[in-house]
XYZ file of C-alpha atoms in Angstrom:
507
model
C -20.734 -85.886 189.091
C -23.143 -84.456 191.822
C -24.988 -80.841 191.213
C -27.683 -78.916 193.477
C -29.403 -75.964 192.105
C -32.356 -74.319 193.730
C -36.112 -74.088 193.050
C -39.667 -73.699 194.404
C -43.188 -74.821 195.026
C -46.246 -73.887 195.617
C -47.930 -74.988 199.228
C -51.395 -72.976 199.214
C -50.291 -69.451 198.956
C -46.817 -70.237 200.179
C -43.511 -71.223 198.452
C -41.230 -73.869 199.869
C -37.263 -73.933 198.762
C -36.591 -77.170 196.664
C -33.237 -78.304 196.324
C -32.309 -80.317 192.442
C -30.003 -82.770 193.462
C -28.538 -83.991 190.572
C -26.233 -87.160 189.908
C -24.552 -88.634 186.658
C -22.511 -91.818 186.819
C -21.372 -94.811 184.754
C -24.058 -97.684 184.520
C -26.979 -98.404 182.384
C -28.185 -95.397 180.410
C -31.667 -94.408 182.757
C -33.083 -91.372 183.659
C -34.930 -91.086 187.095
C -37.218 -88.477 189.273
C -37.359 -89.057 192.946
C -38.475 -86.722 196.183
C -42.320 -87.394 195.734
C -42.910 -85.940 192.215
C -46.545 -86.092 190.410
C -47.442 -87.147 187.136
C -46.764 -83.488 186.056
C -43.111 -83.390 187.336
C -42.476 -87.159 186.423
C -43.142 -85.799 182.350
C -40.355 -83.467 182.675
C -37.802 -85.773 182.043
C -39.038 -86.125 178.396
C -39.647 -81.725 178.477
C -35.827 -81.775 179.593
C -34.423 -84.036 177.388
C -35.670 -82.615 174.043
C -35.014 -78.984 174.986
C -31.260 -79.993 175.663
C -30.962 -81.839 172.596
C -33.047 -79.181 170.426
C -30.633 -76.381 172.048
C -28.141 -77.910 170.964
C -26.766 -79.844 173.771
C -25.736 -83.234 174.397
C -28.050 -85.266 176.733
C -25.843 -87.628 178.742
C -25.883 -91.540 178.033
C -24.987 -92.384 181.396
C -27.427 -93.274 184.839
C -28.827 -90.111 185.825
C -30.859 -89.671 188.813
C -32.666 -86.616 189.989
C -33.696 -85.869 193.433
C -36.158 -83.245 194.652
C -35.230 -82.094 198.355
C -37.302 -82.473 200.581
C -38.312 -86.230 199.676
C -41.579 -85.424 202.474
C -42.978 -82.845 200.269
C -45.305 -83.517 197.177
C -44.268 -81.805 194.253
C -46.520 -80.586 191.917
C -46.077 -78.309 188.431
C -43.929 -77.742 185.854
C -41.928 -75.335 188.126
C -38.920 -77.582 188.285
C -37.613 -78.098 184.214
C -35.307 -75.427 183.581
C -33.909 -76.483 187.471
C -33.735 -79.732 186.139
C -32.040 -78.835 183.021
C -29.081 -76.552 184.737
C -28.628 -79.196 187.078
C -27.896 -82.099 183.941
C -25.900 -79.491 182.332
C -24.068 -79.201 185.436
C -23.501 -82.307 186.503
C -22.317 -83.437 183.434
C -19.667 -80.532 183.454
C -21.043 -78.647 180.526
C -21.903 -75.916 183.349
C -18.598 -75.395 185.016
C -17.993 -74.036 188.337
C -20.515 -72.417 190.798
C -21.743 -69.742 188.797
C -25.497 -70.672 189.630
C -25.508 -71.545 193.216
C -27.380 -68.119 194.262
C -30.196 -68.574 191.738
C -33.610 -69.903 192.275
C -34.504 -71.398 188.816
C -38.227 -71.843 187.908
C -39.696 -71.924 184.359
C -41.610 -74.896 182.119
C -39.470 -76.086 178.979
C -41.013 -76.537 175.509
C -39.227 -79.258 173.314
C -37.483 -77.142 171.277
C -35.944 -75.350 174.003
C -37.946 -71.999 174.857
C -39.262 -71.016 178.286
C -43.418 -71.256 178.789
C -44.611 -69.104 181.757
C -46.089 -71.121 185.059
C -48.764 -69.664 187.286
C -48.211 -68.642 190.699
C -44.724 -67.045 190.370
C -45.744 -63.903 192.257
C -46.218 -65.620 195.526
C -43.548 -67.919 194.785
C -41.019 -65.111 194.518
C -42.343 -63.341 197.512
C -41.689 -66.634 199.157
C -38.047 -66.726 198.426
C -37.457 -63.353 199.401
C -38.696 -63.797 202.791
C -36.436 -67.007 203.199
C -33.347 -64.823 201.961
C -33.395 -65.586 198.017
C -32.180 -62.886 196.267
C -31.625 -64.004 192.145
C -33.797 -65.627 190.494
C -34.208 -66.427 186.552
C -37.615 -67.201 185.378
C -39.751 -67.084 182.206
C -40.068 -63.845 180.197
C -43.273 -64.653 179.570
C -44.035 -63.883 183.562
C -41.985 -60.661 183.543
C -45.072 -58.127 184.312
C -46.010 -60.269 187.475
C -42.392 -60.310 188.815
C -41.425 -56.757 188.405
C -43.477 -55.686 191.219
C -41.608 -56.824 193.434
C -38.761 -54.940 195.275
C -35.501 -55.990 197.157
C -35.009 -58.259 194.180
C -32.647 -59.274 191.250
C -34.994 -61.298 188.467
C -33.590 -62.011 185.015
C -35.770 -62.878 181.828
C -35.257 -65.332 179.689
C -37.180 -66.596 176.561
C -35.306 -69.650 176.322
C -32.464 -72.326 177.453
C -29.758 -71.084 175.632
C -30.220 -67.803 176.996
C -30.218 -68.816 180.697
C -26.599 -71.197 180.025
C -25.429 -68.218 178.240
C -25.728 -65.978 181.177
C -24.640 -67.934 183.717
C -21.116 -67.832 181.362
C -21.244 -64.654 180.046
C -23.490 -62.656 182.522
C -25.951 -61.409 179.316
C -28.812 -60.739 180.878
C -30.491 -57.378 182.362
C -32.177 -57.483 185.589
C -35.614 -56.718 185.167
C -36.639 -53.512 186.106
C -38.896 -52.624 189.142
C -42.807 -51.032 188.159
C -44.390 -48.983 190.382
C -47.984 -49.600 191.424
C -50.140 -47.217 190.539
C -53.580 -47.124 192.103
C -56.584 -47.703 189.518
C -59.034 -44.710 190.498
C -61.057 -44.730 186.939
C -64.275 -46.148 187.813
C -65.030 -45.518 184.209
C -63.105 -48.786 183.730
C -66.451 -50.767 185.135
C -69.356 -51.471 182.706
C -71.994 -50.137 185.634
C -72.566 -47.197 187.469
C -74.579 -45.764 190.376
C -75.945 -43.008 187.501
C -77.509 -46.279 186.017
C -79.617 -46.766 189.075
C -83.004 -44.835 189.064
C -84.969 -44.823 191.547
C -83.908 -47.465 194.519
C -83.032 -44.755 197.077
C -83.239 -47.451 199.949
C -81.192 -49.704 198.126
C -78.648 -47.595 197.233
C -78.154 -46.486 201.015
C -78.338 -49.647 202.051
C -75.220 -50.805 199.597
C -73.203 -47.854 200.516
C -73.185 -48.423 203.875
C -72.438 -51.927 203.481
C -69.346 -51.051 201.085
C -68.012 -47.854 204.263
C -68.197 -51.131 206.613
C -67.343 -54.017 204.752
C -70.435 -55.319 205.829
C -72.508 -58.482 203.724
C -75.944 -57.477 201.950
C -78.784 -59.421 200.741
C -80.731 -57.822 198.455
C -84.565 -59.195 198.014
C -86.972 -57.979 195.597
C -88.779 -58.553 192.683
C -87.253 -60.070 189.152
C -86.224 -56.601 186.943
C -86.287 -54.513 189.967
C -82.407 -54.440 189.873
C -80.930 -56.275 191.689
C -78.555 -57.468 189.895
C -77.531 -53.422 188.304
C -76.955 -52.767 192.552
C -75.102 -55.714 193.127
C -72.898 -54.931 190.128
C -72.428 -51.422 191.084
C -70.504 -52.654 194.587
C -66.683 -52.473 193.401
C -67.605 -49.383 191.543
C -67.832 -47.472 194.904
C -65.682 -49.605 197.211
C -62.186 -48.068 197.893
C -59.022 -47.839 195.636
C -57.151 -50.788 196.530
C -53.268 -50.602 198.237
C -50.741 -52.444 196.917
C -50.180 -54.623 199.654
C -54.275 -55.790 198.777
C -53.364 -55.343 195.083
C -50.535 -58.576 195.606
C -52.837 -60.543 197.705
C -55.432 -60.414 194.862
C -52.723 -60.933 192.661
C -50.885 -63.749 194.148
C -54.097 -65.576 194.612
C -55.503 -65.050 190.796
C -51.815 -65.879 189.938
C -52.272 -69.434 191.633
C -55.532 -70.251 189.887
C -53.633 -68.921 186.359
C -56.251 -66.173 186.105
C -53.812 -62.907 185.996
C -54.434 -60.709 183.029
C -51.370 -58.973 180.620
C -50.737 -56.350 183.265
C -49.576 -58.365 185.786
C -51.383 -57.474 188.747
C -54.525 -57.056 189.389
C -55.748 -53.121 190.541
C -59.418 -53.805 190.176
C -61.368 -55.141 192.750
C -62.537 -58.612 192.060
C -66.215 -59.382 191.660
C -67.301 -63.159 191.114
C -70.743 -64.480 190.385
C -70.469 -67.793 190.088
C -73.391 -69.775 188.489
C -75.920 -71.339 191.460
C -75.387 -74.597 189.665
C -71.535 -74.740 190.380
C -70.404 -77.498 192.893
C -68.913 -77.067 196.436
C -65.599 -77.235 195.427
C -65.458 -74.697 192.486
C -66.633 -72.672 195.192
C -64.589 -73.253 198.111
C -61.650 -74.334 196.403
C -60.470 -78.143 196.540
C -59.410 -80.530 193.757
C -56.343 -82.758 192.925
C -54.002 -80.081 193.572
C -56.480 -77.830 195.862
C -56.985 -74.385 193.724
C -58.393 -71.713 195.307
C -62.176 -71.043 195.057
C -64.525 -68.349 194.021
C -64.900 -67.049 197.239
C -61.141 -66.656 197.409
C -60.863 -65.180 194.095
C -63.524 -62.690 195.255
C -60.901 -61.456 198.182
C -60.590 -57.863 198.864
C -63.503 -58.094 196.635
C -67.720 -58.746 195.999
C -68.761 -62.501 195.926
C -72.040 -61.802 194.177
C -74.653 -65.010 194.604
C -77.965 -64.242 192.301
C -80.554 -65.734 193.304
C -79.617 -67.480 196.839
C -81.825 -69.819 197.229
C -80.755 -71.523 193.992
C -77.112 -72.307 195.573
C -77.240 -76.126 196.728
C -77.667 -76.279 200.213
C -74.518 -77.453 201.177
C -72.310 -75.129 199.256
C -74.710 -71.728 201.256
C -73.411 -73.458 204.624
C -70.046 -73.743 203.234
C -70.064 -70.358 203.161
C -70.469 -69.796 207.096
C -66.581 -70.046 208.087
C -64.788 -67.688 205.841
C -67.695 -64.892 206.510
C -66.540 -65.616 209.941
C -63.195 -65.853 210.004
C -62.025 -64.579 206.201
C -60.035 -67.343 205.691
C -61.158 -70.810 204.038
C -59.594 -73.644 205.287
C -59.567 -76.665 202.176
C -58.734 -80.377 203.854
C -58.842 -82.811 201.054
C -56.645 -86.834 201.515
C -53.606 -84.884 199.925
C -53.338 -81.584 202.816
C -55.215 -78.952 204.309
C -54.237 -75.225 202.555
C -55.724 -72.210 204.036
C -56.367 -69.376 201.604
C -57.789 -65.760 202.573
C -61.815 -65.327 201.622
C -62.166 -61.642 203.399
C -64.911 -60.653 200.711
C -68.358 -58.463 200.917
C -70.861 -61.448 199.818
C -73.567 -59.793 198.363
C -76.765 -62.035 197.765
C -79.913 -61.369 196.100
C -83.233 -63.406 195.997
C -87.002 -62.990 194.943
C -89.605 -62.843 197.954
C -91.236 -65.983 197.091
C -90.517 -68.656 193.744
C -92.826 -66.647 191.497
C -91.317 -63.470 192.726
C -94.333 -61.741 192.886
C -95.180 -62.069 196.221
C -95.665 -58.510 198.056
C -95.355 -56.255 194.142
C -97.917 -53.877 193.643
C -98.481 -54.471 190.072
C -98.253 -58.418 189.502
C -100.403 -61.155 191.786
C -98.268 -63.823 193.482
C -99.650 -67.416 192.484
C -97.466 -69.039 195.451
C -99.189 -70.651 197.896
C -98.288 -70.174 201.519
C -96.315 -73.310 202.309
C -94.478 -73.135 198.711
C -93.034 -69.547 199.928
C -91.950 -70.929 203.374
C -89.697 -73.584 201.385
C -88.653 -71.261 199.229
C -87.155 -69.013 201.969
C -86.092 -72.044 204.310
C -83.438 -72.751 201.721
C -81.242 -70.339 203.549
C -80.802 -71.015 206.843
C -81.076 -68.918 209.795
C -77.118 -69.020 210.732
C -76.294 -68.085 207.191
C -78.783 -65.339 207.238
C -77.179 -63.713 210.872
C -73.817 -63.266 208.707
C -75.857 -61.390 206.353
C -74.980 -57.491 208.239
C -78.205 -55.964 205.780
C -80.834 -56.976 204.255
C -83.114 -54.981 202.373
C -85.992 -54.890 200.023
C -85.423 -53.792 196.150
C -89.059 -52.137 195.035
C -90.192 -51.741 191.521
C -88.992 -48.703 189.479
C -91.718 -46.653 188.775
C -92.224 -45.498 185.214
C -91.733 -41.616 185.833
C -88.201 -42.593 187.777
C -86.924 -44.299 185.057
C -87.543 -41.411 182.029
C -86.682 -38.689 184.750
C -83.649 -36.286 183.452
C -83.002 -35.313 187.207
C -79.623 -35.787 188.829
C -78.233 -38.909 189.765
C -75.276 -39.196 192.253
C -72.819 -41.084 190.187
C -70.584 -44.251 191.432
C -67.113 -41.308 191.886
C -69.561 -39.146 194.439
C -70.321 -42.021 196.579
C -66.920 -43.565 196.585
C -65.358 -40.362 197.856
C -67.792 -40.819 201.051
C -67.220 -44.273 201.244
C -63.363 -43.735 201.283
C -63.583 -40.812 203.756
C -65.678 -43.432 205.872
C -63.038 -45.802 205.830
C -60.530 -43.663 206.468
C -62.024 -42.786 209.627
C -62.067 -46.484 210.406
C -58.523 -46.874 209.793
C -57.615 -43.898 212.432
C -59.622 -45.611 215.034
C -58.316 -49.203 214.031
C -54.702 -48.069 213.818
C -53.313 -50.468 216.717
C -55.634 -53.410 216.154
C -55.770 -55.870 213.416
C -59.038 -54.621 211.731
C -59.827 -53.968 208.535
C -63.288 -52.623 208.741
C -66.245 -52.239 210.941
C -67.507 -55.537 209.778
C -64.429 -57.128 211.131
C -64.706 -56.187 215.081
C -64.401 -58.940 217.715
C -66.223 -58.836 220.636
C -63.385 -57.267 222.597
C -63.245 -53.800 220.451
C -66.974 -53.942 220.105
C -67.114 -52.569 223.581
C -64.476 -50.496 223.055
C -65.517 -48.603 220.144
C -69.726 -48.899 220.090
C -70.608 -48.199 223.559
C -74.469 -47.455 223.667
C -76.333 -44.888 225.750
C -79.027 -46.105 228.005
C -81.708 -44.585 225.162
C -79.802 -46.732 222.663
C -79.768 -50.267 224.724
C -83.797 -49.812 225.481
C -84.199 -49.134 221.477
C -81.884 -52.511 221.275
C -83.291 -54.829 223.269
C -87.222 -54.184 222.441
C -86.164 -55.042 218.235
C -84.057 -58.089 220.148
C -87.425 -59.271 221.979
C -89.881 -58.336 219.494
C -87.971 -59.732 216.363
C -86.857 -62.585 218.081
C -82.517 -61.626 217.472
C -79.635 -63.911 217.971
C -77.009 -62.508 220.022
C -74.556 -62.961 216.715
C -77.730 -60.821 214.983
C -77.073 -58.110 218.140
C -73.610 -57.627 217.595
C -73.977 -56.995 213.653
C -76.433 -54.392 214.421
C -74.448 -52.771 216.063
C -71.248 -52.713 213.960
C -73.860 -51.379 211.095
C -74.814 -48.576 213.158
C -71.432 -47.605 213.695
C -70.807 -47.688 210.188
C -73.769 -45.167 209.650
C -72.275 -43.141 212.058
C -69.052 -43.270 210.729
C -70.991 -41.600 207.382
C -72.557 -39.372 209.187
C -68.887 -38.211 210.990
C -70.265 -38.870 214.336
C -68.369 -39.592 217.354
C -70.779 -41.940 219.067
C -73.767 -43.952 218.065
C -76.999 -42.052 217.612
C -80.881 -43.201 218.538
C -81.198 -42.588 214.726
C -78.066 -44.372 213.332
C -79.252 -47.821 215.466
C -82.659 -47.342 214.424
C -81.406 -47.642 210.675
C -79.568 -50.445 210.990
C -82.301 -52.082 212.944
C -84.365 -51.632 209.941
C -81.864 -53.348 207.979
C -82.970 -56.531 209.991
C -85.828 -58.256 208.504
C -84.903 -61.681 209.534
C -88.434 -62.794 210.479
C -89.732 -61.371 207.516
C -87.210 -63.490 205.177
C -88.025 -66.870 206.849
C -91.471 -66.528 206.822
C-alpha cells in the first residue's frame, strides 16, 4: 500500500515542502530511505522502528521503501521521523483513510516513542504558511517558538501515540497564539551608560553611531573602557519590532541557540574570540550554519581587539557591512543569510598600548606600530562610519557623585532619532542612515556650498576615499537628525569629519 504525508526542510533560512512517499509490499523483509537523505536522515529508520514498536505498534515484516520528494534536494535533520512514522502506519493500514493529508508533520522520535524538539521550526513554519500550509503537528517541546505565529493551526504533542490518537479521535488543542510584547527593560542588561565615567567623546560618538546604524571603532588605551562602551551599545539601541524580533529568532532558531521563551526580544550582541576561524564567523560547515555575524543581526558584532582577528576572517567581513547579507558557497550550496549588524571594533594605538597615554611610556618602536595598525586594511577601515579615541579616566571622574545620563535617557533620543529616519525613509527600502545608496544620498543630504568647501579640504588634506566621502556624510546627517535639524549644518559635518582619523590609524 502507497501513503504520502507532508514535511519540511531547512534551505538557509527557507523551508522547502517534502513529500513522504511511502510503500509496503510483499518481498524480502527491508527497510529503505531514498530522495538524497544524509547520514542523519538515513538513522531514522532505526529512530522509527523502535518508537513504533515501543508505542505499541507493529512494525511491518514486509519490503518497505521510503521516498523523500524531491529526489534533487539534500535532506538534512531529524525533521522527517514522526513523517516517516505516520506514513508506515499508514501505509500499512493501521492509519485509515485521509485523515492526515492537510498536516505538515515534523518532530525527531526517541526509541521509546516520545517527541524531541528540532531547531529551526520557526522559519520552517513561516515557510509553510507562505506556500499555503495551514496544520501542522510538531513537538511540544517547540511550542513557545511556534505560538508566535498567526494565520495558523499547530498542535502539540509529547509523543507518538498522541499524534495517531488525534488523527482518530481529534484530541488535541490547537496551540494558542502569544502576543509579542516589546522588551523595553534595559535593566535586563548587565551594563549601563551610568557605568561610564568620564568618556564624554566616546559616549557621543556611540550614540550617534546607534541613531544611524552606523559601524564604530573604538581605539584607546587597555582599561580605558572600551570594552564597558562597546557593551553598553544594545543597551541604548531601539526596542526591537516583531517582524526584527522573528528574524533574530528564526536565525538563532537555525543555529539551536533560542532560549525557553521562544523568541528572542533582546538585541543580540556577539563577541566572538579573535582566535575563532573564518567559518565560525561567517557561517559555513557540513550543513552551512549561520555565523556570528549573522547571529549578531539586528544586533552589535563586537570584535575586541581588531587587529588580533586573522587577516582573512577582517576581509571577510567587507561584504555583509556592504550589503547586510552574507552569502556562504561551500561544494554542498550557496545559502544567503542576513548580517545587517552595527560592528563595533576596538583596538589599542600601538601593541603595547601605550602609545600616545599621558601617564605610561610606549616601548614600541616606530615600524612595530605601523604593523600593528596595517593589520586592518584600509577598505575595511572605510566601512568603519566612526572612529574615535577612548582617553584615560581620570581619577576625580571616576569617584565623582555627579550625574550620569543613564542607558533609558539616551535610548529615548536615539529612538526619537530613528523615528525621524523612518518618516523620511517611508517609501524606500532603508533601514537607517547607515543604509543609504548613492541614489537617496542626494536626495536626502544635499550640502550647501559652505558645507562642500568644508568637505573637500578634509577630502584633500586627509587623503579620503570617495566610499570614506559618502560615510561622512550619512554621519552628519545622523547628527543632524539628533539635533532635529532639517538640513546638514557647517557644525554637524565638521563632527563627523572629526570622526575620521583614517591617517592617524594607519600610521
Amino acid at each position: 500500500m502507497l501513503s504520502k504525508v507532508t514535511s519540511f526542510t531547512l534551505l538557509g533560512l527557507d523551508g522547502v515542502p517534502i513529500e513522504v512517499e511511502t510503500d509496503i509490499h510483499a518481498g524480502i523483509p527491508s527497510y529503505e530511505i531514498v530522495g538524497l537523505p544524509d547520514t542523519s536522515v538515513k538513522e531514522s529508520k532505526e529512530r522509527v522502528r523502535s518508537a513504533l514498536k515501543n508505542s505499541g505498534k507493529k512494525f511491518p515484516t514486509q519490503k518497505i521503501i521510503i521516498n523523500l520528494a524531491p529526489a534533487d534536494i539534500k535532506k538534512e535533520g531529524s525533521y522527517f521521523d514522526l513523517a516517516i512514522a505516520i506514513g508506515i502506519l499508514k501505509a500499512s493500514g493501521y492509519i485509515s483513510g485521509d485523515r492526515n493529508i492537510n498536516y505538515v508533520f515534523l518532530g525527531e522520535l526517541a526509541l521509546d516513542g516520545s517527541l524531541r524538539a528540532v531547531n529551526g521550526i520557526l522559519p520552517l513554519l513561516i515557510s509553510a504558511k507562505n506556500r499555503g500550509y495551514t496544520q501542522f503537528i510538531i513537538p511540544k517541546a517547540n511550542a513557545k517558538e511556534a505560538s508566535y505565529i498567526e494565520g495558523i493551526t499547530v498542535f502539540v504533542a509529547e509523543n507518538l501515540n498522541e499524534v495517531v490518537r488525534h488523527l482518530t479521535e481529534n484530541m488535541l488543542i490547537p496551540l494558542k497564539v502569544e502576543r509579542y510584547e516589546v522588551t523595553k527593560n534595559t535593566n535586563q542588561y548587565k551594563f549601563d551608560m551610568s557605568f561610564v565615567k568620564g568618556q564624554i567623546v566616546a559616549k557621543r560618538a556611540i550614540e550617534i553611531a546607534v541613531s544611524g546604524g552606523h559601524n564604530i571603532l573604538l581605539v584607546g588605551t587597555p582599561g580605558a573602557g572600551k570594552t564597558m562602551l562597546a557593551r553598553c551599545l544594545p543597551t541604548i539601541m531601539p526596542d526591537m519590532t516583531f517582524e526584527e524580533a522573528l528574524e533574530v529568532t528564526k536565525i538563532h532558531s537555525i543555529a539551536g541557540l533560542l532560549g525557553e521563551s521562544g523568541i528572542i526580544s533582546l538585541r543580540p550582541f556577539r563577541t566572538p574570540h579573535h582566535t575563532a576561524s573564518t567559518v565560525s564567523i561567517c557561517g559555513g560547515g557540513a550543513k552551512i550554519k549561520p555565523g556570528e555575524i549573522s547571529l549578531a543581526h539586528n544586533g552589535v558584532l563586537f570584535l575586541d581587539e581588531m587587529p588580533e582577528y586573522q587577516r582573512a576572517t577582517l576581509e571577510a567581513l567587507r561584504q555583509p557591512l556592504e550589503d547586510g547579507i552574507i552569502t556562504v558557497t561551500r561544494s554542498n550550496g550557496t545559502l544567503s543569510y542576513p548580517a545587517n549588524f552595527i560592528l563595533c571594533a576596538s583596538m589599542n594605538p600601538c601593541p603595547c598600548g601605550n602609545y600616545g597615554s599621558v601617564d605610561r611610556e610606549c616601548t614600541c618602536t616606530p615600524s612595530s606600530i605601523h604593523k600593528y595598525r596595517a593589520k586592518i586594511s584600509g577598505p575595511l577601515l572605510d566601512r568603519i562610519d566612526i572612529q574615535v579615541e577612548v582617553d584615560s579616566v581620570r581619577y576625580d571622574d571616576l569617584i565623582s557623585k555627579e550625574e550620569v545620563e543613564d542607558s533609558q535617557t539616551v535610548k529615548d533620543r536615539v529612538q526619537r532619532t530613528r523615528e525621524i529616519q523612518h518618516k523620511r525613509f517611508v517609501k524606500e527600502n532603508i533601514r537607517a542612515n547607515a543604509d543609504i545608496g548613492p541614489r537617496e544620498l542626494e536626495k536626502y543630504c544635499k550640502l550647501s556650498s559652505a558645507c562642500e568647501d568644508i568637505l573637500k579640504q578634509s577630502f584633500e588634506s586627509l587623503k579620503l576615499s570617495a566610499r570614506a566621502r559618502s560615510r561622512i556624510i550619512k554621519v552628519a546627517r545622523t547628527i543632524a537628525d539628533l539635533a532635529e535639524k532639517e538640513d546638514i549644518e557647517e557644525r554637524h559635518l565638521l563632527e563627523a569629519i572629526s570622526y575620521r582619523s583614517y591617517d592617524n590609524l594607519r600610521g
